[in-house]
Amino acid sequence: MPAGKGKEGAPTPACSDSIGIDALSDELLQHIIGFLEAQEAVRTCVLARCWRNLWKSAMCVRIVADEDKFLGSVEKLCSFVNRLLQHRRGNTLHTFDLVFTSFGQEMAACLYKDDYSFLKLVNDWFWHAVSCQVQVLFLNAFSRYIEDPSLLLYNKPIESRHLTRLELDGVSVQSRFLDFSNCPSLEQLEFHNCYFSDDSRFRIRAPNLVSLVLAKVWGMIPVLESMPSLVTAYVATSMESEDTCFENDCACEFCENYYKISGGTDSNRCVLLKGLSEAEHLTLFSGPQMYIFKMDLKCCPMFSKLRTLVLDDYWCVPDDFRALVCILKHSTFLQKLALQLSSKKHSQHRERKGSCANGGISCNFGTP
């Protein structure tokens, strides 16, 4: 392959009569470029004349900006991404990957600027990708320098027939954004370290989901609406959530008032479990209080399709197996139960039956 290097001012090598990778079609070369991070993809324009504009039509754009990957300021990053998207001129995208992990305190400072210019730019990039018919969209703005997610996405729903996977990490979202009913192809949805709301319980509407991840929620845990096609779900509540009983007793009056769901009825007062009831493979991890799960279990739905269930040790604390017994009673076709016992204090009190490995218990049930 031509090196693209020579005397200053020398023309870029052509690809005529090429062998090796240069002999591949433009479509294949664009596919290969899509595996590169954006900075490297742009540099391919100097390899040879036939490479000059290929990066502009690559189906995947991966902007990875952290301490190890992008050697420059936040301002240089913004300039680079703006020019990159301008040169692409709205070409169709398959994957758009935008990562700011561990960029440093400079990124944190930009998020807190009064003019919100950086927040506006990131939103512009995000929604530009949606307009380019992106199918796989990643946005990771998690930073160890920020106490809670501060990158707020515009409060409007995504409307896309093309989006199949959306993964968000370290961002703040609002109620209208969580309505994915106009994304008929969306099958995979992931929220990591995301902030929802402190004073109202939002709803996630994604009727065609096949896979869901909801991990380390900040604010109030959102209500999951019906997902009849759901196959796999991972839900992990945490201490960062506002769903906590101040009296340390989930039967107190405070819990009943705080738990109330707007528009809910006595027969459908579930935050999480009702929406997860169609899953075949389910992982449920909780914080010490089990607040949301305990309240949901008071009107526990049937898990008629559930085959595999993974729980942590807060589901079976010493002398209180009520939560575990309840969910098992409502999982009539369960084939495998796995308990991940991370707490030595809990595990030493348990009578273990089944196969134990790496601090866990795995029980297989006969196929019904």
PDB file of C-alpha atoms in Angstrom, residues 10-269:
ATOM      1  CA  ALA A  10       4.515  15.760  -3.810  1.00  0.00           C
ATOM      2  CA  PRO A  11       1.103  14.557  -5.047  1.00  0.00           C
ATOM      3  CA  THR A  12      -0.783  11.933  -3.106  1.00  0.00           C
ATOM      4  CA  PRO A  13      -0.168   8.472  -4.622  1.00  0.00           C
ATOM      5  CA  ALA A  14      -2.888   7.054  -6.841  1.00  0.00           C
ATOM      6  CA  CYS A  15      -4.436   3.589  -6.500  1.00  0.00           C
ATOM      7  CA  SER A  16      -4.327   2.459 -10.130  1.00  0.00           C
ATOM      8  CA  ASP A  17      -3.091  -1.101 -10.609  1.00  0.00           C
ATOM      9  CA  SER A  18      -3.060  -1.496  -6.835  1.00  0.00           C
ATOM     10  CA  ILE A  19      -2.753  -4.762  -5.023  1.00  0.00           C
ATOM     11  CA  GLY A  20      -3.548  -5.656  -1.439  1.00  0.00           C
ATOM     12  CA  ILE A  21      -5.975  -3.563   0.560  1.00  0.00           C
ATOM     13  CA  ASP A  22      -6.086  -0.773  -2.053  1.00  0.00           C
ATOM     14  CA  ALA A  23      -7.672  -3.202  -4.502  1.00  0.00           C
ATOM     15  CA  LEU A  24     -10.773  -3.550  -2.333  1.00  0.00           C
ATOM     16  CA  SER A  25     -13.988  -1.779  -3.230  1.00  0.00           C
ATOM     17  CA  ASP A  26     -14.815   1.595  -1.705  1.00  0.00           C
ATOM     18  CA  GLU A  27     -17.614  -0.012   0.306  1.00  0.00           C
ATOM     19  CA  LEU A  28     -15.210  -2.469   1.935  1.00  0.00           C
ATOM     20  CA  LEU A  29     -12.633   0.239   2.609  1.00  0.00           C
ATOM     21  CA  GLN A  30     -15.295   2.412   4.251  1.00  0.00           C
ATOM     22  CA  HIS A  31     -16.298  -0.551   6.389  1.00  0.00           C
ATOM     23  CA  ILE A  32     -12.673  -1.012   7.494  1.00  0.00           C
ATOM     24  CA  ILE A  33     -12.297   2.701   8.267  1.00  0.00           C
ATOM     25  CA  GLY A  34     -15.357   2.412  10.488  1.00  0.00           C
ATOM     26  CA  PHE A  35     -13.366   0.331  12.967  1.00  0.00           C
ATOM     27  CA  LEU A  36     -10.929   3.208  13.514  1.00  0.00           C
ATOM     28  CA  GLU A  37     -11.411   6.032  15.966  1.00  0.00           C
ATOM     29  CA  ALA A  38     -12.339   9.259  14.214  1.00  0.00           C
ATOM     30  CA  GLN A  39      -8.905  10.875  14.513  1.00  0.00           C
ATOM     31  CA  GLU A  40      -7.256   7.883  12.828  1.00  0.00           C
ATOM     32  CA  ALA A  41     -10.019   7.565  10.241  1.00  0.00           C
ATOM     33  CA  VAL A  42      -9.465  11.148   9.048  1.00  0.00           C
ATOM     34  CA  ARG A  43      -5.722  10.536   8.687  1.00  0.00           C
ATOM     35  CA  THR A  44      -6.354   7.817   6.081  1.00  0.00           C
ATOM     36  CA  CYS A  45      -6.944  10.608   3.550  1.00  0.00           C
ATOM     37  CA  VAL A  46      -3.153  10.906   3.033  1.00  0.00           C
ATOM     38  CA  LEU A  47      -2.595   7.228   2.198  1.00  0.00           C
ATOM     39  CA  ALA A  48      -3.474   7.498  -1.478  1.00  0.00           C
ATOM     40  CA  ARG A  49      -5.715   9.429  -3.833  1.00  0.00           C
ATOM     41  CA  CYS A  50      -8.470   6.817  -3.683  1.00  0.00           C
ATOM     42  CA  TRP A  51      -8.534   7.129   0.117  1.00  0.00           C
ATOM     43  CA  ARG A  52      -8.924  10.909   0.118  1.00  0.00           C
ATOM     44  CA  ASN A  53     -12.680  11.084   0.730  1.00  0.00           C
ATOM     45  CA  LEU A  54     -13.511   7.600   1.965  1.00  0.00           C
ATOM     46  CA  TRP A  55     -13.614   8.633   5.622  1.00  0.00           C
ATOM     47  CA  LYS A  56     -16.391  11.115   4.869  1.00  0.00           C
ATOM     48  CA  SER A  57     -18.755   8.281   3.957  1.00  0.00           C
ATOM     49  CA  ALA A  58     -17.692   5.680   6.528  1.00  0.00           C
ATOM     50  CA  MET A  59     -20.740   4.146   8.183  1.00  0.00           C
ATOM     51  CA  CYS A  60     -19.231   4.256  11.682  1.00  0.00           C
ATOM     52  CA  VAL A  61     -17.928   7.319  13.525  1.00  0.00           C
ATOM     53  CA  ARG A  62     -16.117   6.660  16.797  1.00  0.00           C
ATOM     54  CA  ILE A  63     -15.107   9.742  18.769  1.00  0.00           C
ATOM     55  CA  VAL A  64     -13.185   8.575  21.815  1.00  0.00           C
ATOM     56  CA  ALA A  65     -12.036  11.539  23.893  1.00  0.00           C
ATOM     57  CA  ASP A  66     -10.324  10.721  27.144  1.00  0.00           C
ATOM     58  CA  GLU A  67      -6.898  11.147  28.688  1.00  0.00           C
ATOM     59  CA  ASP A  68      -5.366   8.340  26.670  1.00  0.00           C
ATOM     60  CA  LYS A  69      -7.091   8.796  23.331  1.00  0.00           C
ATOM     61  CA  PHE A  70      -7.388  12.517  22.605  1.00  0.00           C
ATOM     62  CA  LEU A  71      -4.309  14.659  23.203  1.00  0.00           C
ATOM     63  CA  GLY A  72      -5.838  18.101  23.267  1.00  0.00           C
ATOM     64  CA  SER A  73      -8.182  20.464  25.058  1.00  0.00           C
ATOM     65  CA  VAL A  74     -11.956  20.288  25.132  1.00  0.00           C
ATOM     66  CA  GLU A  75     -12.010  23.248  22.743  1.00  0.00           C
ATOM     67  CA  LYS A  76      -9.882  21.317  20.232  1.00  0.00           C
ATOM     68  CA  LEU A  77     -12.193  18.348  20.597  1.00  0.00           C
ATOM     69  CA  CYS A  78     -15.243  20.492  19.860  1.00  0.00           C
ATOM     70  CA  SER A  79     -13.579  22.033  16.814  1.00  0.00           C
ATOM     71  CA  PHE A  80     -12.544  18.608  15.514  1.00  0.00           C
ATOM     72  CA  VAL A  81     -16.000  17.051  15.895  1.00  0.00           C
ATOM     73  CA  ASN A  82     -17.758  20.051  14.343  1.00  0.00           C
ATOM     74  CA  ARG A  83     -15.506  19.992  11.270  1.00  0.00           C
ATOM     75  CA  LEU A  84     -15.759  16.216  11.022  1.00  0.00           C
ATOM     76  CA  LEU A  85     -19.552  16.275  10.905  1.00  0.00           C
ATOM     77  CA  GLN A  86     -19.572  19.212   8.478  1.00  0.00           C
ATOM     78  CA  HIS A  87     -17.366  17.315   6.016  1.00  0.00           C
ATOM     79  CA  ARG A  88     -19.606  14.252   6.274  1.00  0.00           C
ATOM     80  CA  ARG A  89     -22.535  16.360   5.022  1.00  0.00           C
ATOM     81  CA  GLY A  90     -25.216  14.224   6.617  1.00  0.00           C
ATOM     82  CA  ASN A  91     -24.122  10.887   5.135  1.00  0.00           C
ATOM     83  CA  THR A  92     -25.969   7.902   6.570  1.00  0.00           C
ATOM     84  CA  LEU A  93     -24.532   6.404   9.755  1.00  0.00           C
ATOM     85  CA  HIS A  94     -24.667   2.899  11.162  1.00  0.00           C
ATOM     86  CA  THR A  95     -22.798   3.555  14.433  1.00  0.00           C
ATOM     87  CA  PHE A  96     -22.052   6.779  16.295  1.00  0.00           C
ATOM     88  CA  ASP A  97     -19.862   6.364  19.360  1.00  0.00           C
ATOM     89  CA  LEU A  98     -19.211   9.461  21.485  1.00  0.00           C
ATOM     90  CA  VAL A  99     -17.088   8.864  24.591  1.00  0.00           C
ATOM     91  CA  PHE A 100     -15.810  11.412  27.118  1.00  0.00           C
ATOM     92  CA  THR A 101     -14.748   9.035  29.894  1.00  0.00           C
ATOM     93  CA  SER A 102     -12.034  10.307  32.256  1.00  0.00           C
ATOM     94  CA  PHE A 103     -11.289  13.332  30.072  1.00  0.00           C
ATOM     95  CA  GLY A 104     -10.328  15.191  33.221  1.00  0.00           C
ATOM     96  CA  GLN A 105     -11.361  18.133  35.330  1.00  0.00           C
ATOM     97  CA  GLU A 106     -11.387  20.345  32.244  1.00  0.00           C
ATOM     98  CA  MET A 107     -14.396  18.442  30.932  1.00  0.00           C
ATOM     99  CA  ALA A 108     -16.149  18.782  34.284  1.00  0.00           C
ATOM    100  CA  ALA A 109     -15.541  22.542  34.232  1.00  0.00           C
ATOM    101  CA  CYS A 110     -17.026  22.790  30.734  1.00  0.00           C
ATOM    102  CA  LEU A 111     -20.192  21.026  31.857  1.00  0.00           C
ATOM    103  CA  TYR A 112     -20.709  23.607  34.603  1.00  0.00           C
ATOM    104  CA  LYS A 113     -20.095  26.708  32.463  1.00  0.00           C
ATOM    105  CA  ASP A 114     -22.873  29.275  32.678  1.00  0.00           C
ATOM    106  CA  ASP A 115     -23.316  29.584  28.912  1.00  0.00           C
ATOM    107  CA  TYR A 116     -23.970  25.828  28.473  1.00  0.00           C
ATOM    108  CA  SER A 117     -22.150  25.977  25.125  1.00  0.00           C
ATOM    109  CA  PHE A 118     -20.555  22.565  25.554  1.00  0.00           C
ATOM    110  CA  LEU A 119     -23.869  20.967  26.530  1.00  0.00           C
ATOM    111  CA  LYS A 120     -25.431  22.449  23.406  1.00  0.00           C
ATOM    112  CA  LEU A 121     -22.651  21.089  21.202  1.00  0.00           C
ATOM    113  CA  VAL A 122     -22.945  17.562  22.573  1.00  0.00           C
ATOM    114  CA  ASN A 123     -26.700  17.661  22.078  1.00  0.00           C
ATOM    115  CA  ASP A 124     -26.194  18.897  18.518  1.00  0.00           C
ATOM    116  CA  TRP A 125     -23.873  15.972  17.789  1.00  0.00           C
ATOM    117  CA  PHE A 126     -26.260  13.474  19.378  1.00  0.00           C
ATOM    118  CA  TRP A 127     -29.304  14.647  17.445  1.00  0.00           C
ATOM    119  CA  HIS A 128     -27.271  15.013  14.244  1.00  0.00           C
ATOM    120  CA  ALA A 129     -26.499  11.299  14.484  1.00  0.00           C
ATOM    121  CA  VAL A 130     -30.214  10.557  14.868  1.00  0.00           C
ATOM    122  CA  SER A 131     -30.944  12.625  11.748  1.00  0.00           C
ATOM    123  CA  CYS A 132     -28.342  10.558   9.846  1.00  0.00           C
ATOM    124  CA  GLN A 133     -30.445   7.425  10.415  1.00  0.00           C
ATOM    125  CA  VAL A 134     -27.985   5.995  12.926  1.00  0.00           C
ATOM    126  CA  GLN A 135     -28.723   2.434  14.027  1.00  0.00           C
ATOM    127  CA  VAL A 136     -26.352   2.086  16.996  1.00  0.00           C
ATOM    128  CA  LEU A 137     -25.855   5.142  19.218  1.00  0.00           C
ATOM    129  CA  PHE A 138     -23.493   5.337  22.222  1.00  0.00           C
ATOM    130  CA  LEU A 139     -22.990   8.375  24.447  1.00  0.00           C
ATOM    131  CA  ASN A 140     -20.689   7.992  27.447  1.00  0.00           C
ATOM    132  CA  ALA A 141     -20.076  11.156  29.467  1.00  0.00           C
ATOM    133  CA  PHE A 142     -19.325   9.510  32.801  1.00  0.00           C
ATOM    134  CA  SER A 143     -16.516  11.236  34.706  1.00  0.00           C
ATOM    135  CA  ARG A 144     -15.003  10.459  38.059  1.00  0.00           C
ATOM    136  CA  TYR A 145     -14.555  14.208  38.554  1.00  0.00           C
ATOM    137  CA  ILE A 146     -18.312  14.877  38.658  1.00  0.00           C
ATOM    138  CA  GLU A 147     -20.434  13.772  41.610  1.00  0.00           C
ATOM    139  CA  ASP A 148     -23.583  13.187  39.573  1.00  0.00           C
ATOM    140  CA  PRO A 149     -24.467  13.122  35.846  1.00  0.00           C
ATOM    141  CA  SER A 150     -24.526  16.686  34.501  1.00  0.00           C
ATOM    142  CA  LEU A 151     -24.770  16.294  30.741  1.00  0.00           C
ATOM    143  CA  LEU A 152     -28.449  16.977  30.123  1.00  0.00           C
ATOM    144  CA  LEU A 153     -29.953  15.728  26.868  1.00  0.00           C
ATOM    145  CA  TYR A 154     -32.719  17.756  25.240  1.00  0.00           C
ATOM    146  CA  ASN A 155     -36.154  16.839  26.573  1.00  0.00           C
ATOM    147  CA  LYS A 156     -37.711  15.588  23.365  1.00  0.00           C
ATOM    148  CA  PRO A 157     -38.453  12.062  22.142  1.00  0.00           C
ATOM    149  CA  ILE A 158     -36.312  10.302  19.571  1.00  0.00           C
ATOM    150  CA  GLU A 159     -38.253   9.589  16.401  1.00  0.00           C
ATOM    151  CA  SER A 160     -36.381   7.098  14.260  1.00  0.00           C
ATOM    152  CA  ARG A 161     -37.333   4.028  12.242  1.00  0.00           C
ATOM    153  CA  HIS A 162     -33.649   3.057  12.078  1.00  0.00           C
ATOM    154  CA  LEU A 163     -32.352   3.152  15.671  1.00  0.00           C
ATOM    155  CA  THR A 164     -31.861  -0.393  16.997  1.00  0.00           C
ATOM    156  CA  ARG A 165     -29.550   0.166  19.970  1.00  0.00           C
ATOM    157  CA  LEU A 166     -29.105   3.090  22.368  1.00  0.00           C
ATOM    158  CA  GLU A 167     -26.600   3.107  25.226  1.00  0.00           C
ATOM    159  CA  LEU A 168     -26.206   6.080  27.583  1.00  0.00           C
ATOM    160  CA  ASP A 169     -23.731   6.490  30.435  1.00  0.00           C
ATOM    161  CA  GLY A 170     -23.344   9.466  32.752  1.00  0.00           C
ATOM    162  CA  VAL A 171     -26.097  11.671  31.305  1.00  0.00           C
ATOM    163  CA  SER A 172     -29.281  13.285  32.617  1.00  0.00           C
ATOM    164  CA  VAL A 173     -32.586  12.612  30.891  1.00  0.00           C
ATOM    165  CA  GLN A 174     -36.122  13.917  31.279  1.00  0.00           C
ATOM    166  CA  SER A 175     -39.620  12.553  30.798  1.00  0.00           C
ATOM    167  CA  ARG A 176     -40.222  13.195  27.081  1.00  0.00           C
ATOM    168  CA  PHE A 177     -36.843  11.774  26.088  1.00  0.00           C
ATOM    169  CA  LEU A 178     -37.832   8.438  27.673  1.00  0.00           C
ATOM    170  CA  ASP A 179     -40.697   7.921  25.233  1.00  0.00           C
ATOM    171  CA  PHE A 180     -39.312   5.567  22.575  1.00  0.00           C
ATOM    172  CA  SER A 181     -42.698   4.614  21.131  1.00  0.00           C
ATOM    173  CA  ASN A 182     -41.657   6.254  17.841  1.00  0.00           C
ATOM    174  CA  CYS A 183     -38.586   4.016  17.571  1.00  0.00           C
ATOM    175  CA  PRO A 184     -40.155   0.783  16.250  1.00  0.00           C
ATOM    176  CA  SER A 185     -36.775  -0.885  15.611  1.00  0.00           C
ATOM    177  CA  LEU A 186     -35.265  -0.130  19.031  1.00  0.00           C
ATOM    178  CA  GLU A 187     -34.416  -3.505  20.598  1.00  0.00           C
ATOM    179  CA  GLN A 188     -31.509  -2.743  22.948  1.00  0.00           C
ATOM    180  CA  LEU A 189     -31.604   0.029  25.537  1.00  0.00           C
ATOM    181  CA  GLU A 190     -29.021   0.674  28.261  1.00  0.00           C
ATOM    182  CA  PHE A 191     -28.794   3.311  30.993  1.00  0.00           C
ATOM    183  CA  HIS A 192     -25.657   3.400  33.161  1.00  0.00           C
ATOM    184  CA  ASN A 193     -25.025   6.050  35.842  1.00  0.00           C
ATOM    185  CA  CYS A 194     -27.893   8.158  34.515  1.00  0.00           C
ATOM    186  CA  TYR A 195     -29.864  10.797  36.386  1.00  0.00           C
ATOM    187  CA  PHE A 196     -33.652  10.907  36.073  1.00  0.00           C
ATOM    188  CA  SER A 197     -35.521  13.108  38.590  1.00  0.00           C
ATOM    189  CA  ASP A 198     -35.643  13.783  42.333  1.00  0.00           C
ATOM    190  CA  ASP A 199     -39.276  14.871  42.536  1.00  0.00           C
ATOM    191  CA  SER A 200     -41.256  12.882  39.945  1.00  0.00           C
ATOM    192  CA  ARG A 201     -41.166   9.330  38.649  1.00  0.00           C
ATOM    193  CA  PHE A 202     -40.641   9.201  34.892  1.00  0.00           C
ATOM    194  CA  ARG A 203     -41.823   6.395  32.600  1.00  0.00           C
ATOM    195  CA  ILE A 204     -39.791   4.465  30.056  1.00  0.00           C
ATOM    196  CA  ARG A 205     -41.873   3.573  27.008  1.00  0.00           C
ATOM    197  CA  ALA A 206     -40.070   1.136  24.719  1.00  0.00           C
ATOM    198  CA  PRO A 207     -42.630  -1.451  23.587  1.00  0.00           C
ATOM    199  CA  ASN A 208     -40.356  -3.372  21.208  1.00  0.00           C
ATOM    200  CA  LEU A 209     -37.349  -3.865  23.478  1.00  0.00           C
ATOM    201  CA  VAL A 210     -35.577  -7.216  23.486  1.00  0.00           C
ATOM    202  CA  SER A 211     -32.782  -6.264  25.903  1.00  0.00           C
ATOM    203  CA  LEU A 212     -32.735  -3.724  28.746  1.00  0.00           C
ATOM    204  CA  VAL A 213     -30.008  -2.569  31.136  1.00  0.00           C
ATOM    205  CA  LEU A 214     -30.820  -0.149  33.958  1.00  0.00           C
ATOM    206  CA  ALA A 215     -27.806   0.205  36.243  1.00  0.00           C
ATOM    207  CA  LYS A 216     -26.934   2.685  39.006  1.00  0.00           C
ATOM    208  CA  VAL A 217     -29.839   5.102  38.733  1.00  0.00           C
ATOM    209  CA  TRP A 218     -29.566   8.621  40.157  1.00  0.00           C
ATOM    210  CA  GLY A 219     -32.816  10.209  41.308  1.00  0.00           C
ATOM    211  CA  MET A 220     -36.097   8.291  41.303  1.00  0.00           C
ATOM    212  CA  ILE A 221     -36.147   4.966  39.493  1.00  0.00           C
ATOM    213  CA  PRO A 222     -38.385   5.229  36.399  1.00  0.00           C
ATOM    214  CA  VAL A 223     -41.489   3.142  35.804  1.00  0.00           C
ATOM    215  CA  LEU A 224     -41.046   0.472  33.146  1.00  0.00           C
ATOM    216  CA  GLU A 225     -44.069   0.191  30.885  1.00  0.00           C
ATOM    217  CA  SER A 226     -45.085  -2.990  29.054  1.00  0.00           C
ATOM    218  CA  MET A 227     -42.339  -4.687  27.010  1.00  0.00           C
ATOM    219  CA  PRO A 228     -43.940  -7.831  25.534  1.00  0.00           C
ATOM    220  CA  SER A 229     -40.883  -8.740  23.406  1.00  0.00           C
ATOM    221  CA  LEU A 230     -38.384  -8.506  26.266  1.00  0.00           C
ATOM    222  CA  VAL A 231     -35.935 -11.419  26.458  1.00  0.00           C
ATOM    223  CA  THR A 232     -33.079 -10.227  28.693  1.00  0.00           C
ATOM    224  CA  ALA A 233     -32.995  -7.563  31.395  1.00  0.00           C
ATOM    225  CA  TYR A 234     -30.421  -6.404  33.941  1.00  0.00           C
ATOM    226  CA  VAL A 235     -31.627  -4.012  36.643  1.00  0.00           C
ATOM    227  CA  ALA A 236     -29.415  -2.842  39.505  1.00  0.00           C
ATOM    228  CA  THR A 237     -30.715  -0.276  41.977  1.00  0.00           C
ATOM    229  CA  SER A 238     -28.178   1.521  44.137  1.00  0.00           C
ATOM    230  CA  MET A 239     -27.615   3.908  47.024  1.00  0.00           C
ATOM    231  CA  GLU A 240     -27.499   6.808  44.531  1.00  0.00           C
ATOM    232  CA  SER A 241     -31.233   6.384  43.957  1.00  0.00           C
ATOM    233  CA  GLU A 242     -33.685   8.623  45.808  1.00  0.00           C
ATOM    234  CA  ASP A 243     -35.895   5.577  46.453  1.00  0.00           C
ATOM    235  CA  THR A 244     -35.054   5.039  50.104  1.00  0.00           C
ATOM    236  CA  CYS A 245     -37.142   4.597  53.228  1.00  0.00           C
ATOM    237  CA  PHE A 246     -36.155   7.217  55.800  1.00  0.00           C
ATOM    238  CA  GLU A 247     -37.630   5.062  58.564  1.00  0.00           C
ATOM    239  CA  ASN A 248     -35.795   1.955  57.358  1.00  0.00           C
ATOM    240  CA  ASP A 249     -39.181   0.239  57.251  1.00  0.00           C
ATOM    241  CA  CYS A 250     -40.911  -0.242  53.918  1.00  0.00           C
ATOM    242  CA  ALA A 251     -44.303  -0.578  55.598  1.00  0.00           C
ATOM    243  CA  CYS A 252     -44.288   2.981  56.910  1.00  0.00           C
ATOM    244  CA  GLU A 253     -46.596   5.738  55.714  1.00  0.00           C
ATOM    245  CA  PHE A 254     -43.732   7.610  54.074  1.00  0.00           C
ATOM    246  CA  CYS A 255     -43.014   4.677  51.771  1.00  0.00           C
ATOM    247  CA  GLU A 256     -46.620   4.336  50.668  1.00  0.00           C
ATOM    248  CA  ASN A 257     -46.817   8.023  49.748  1.00  0.00           C
ATOM    249  CA  TYR A 258     -43.408   8.224  48.102  1.00  0.00           C
ATOM    250  CA  TYR A 259     -43.909   5.060  46.084  1.00  0.00           C
ATOM    251  CA  LYS A 260     -47.145   6.196  44.449  1.00  0.00           C
ATOM    252  CA  ILE A 261     -47.109   6.117  40.667  1.00  0.00           C
ATOM    253  CA  SER A 262     -48.908   8.734  38.628  1.00  0.00           C
ATOM    254  CA  GLY A 263     -51.730   7.065  36.728  1.00  0.00           C
ATOM    255  CA  GLY A 264     -51.263   3.757  38.534  1.00  0.00           C
ATOM    256  CA  THR A 265     -54.062   1.554  39.871  1.00  0.00           C
ATOM    257  CA  ASP A 266     -54.194  -0.874  42.755  1.00  0.00           C
ATOM    258  CA  SER A 267     -53.752  -3.768  40.306  1.00  0.00           C
ATOM    259  CA  ASN A 268     -50.830  -2.182  38.479  1.00  0.00           C
ATOM    260  CA  ARG A 269     -48.692  -0.408  41.072  1.00  0.00           C
TER     261      ARG A 269
END
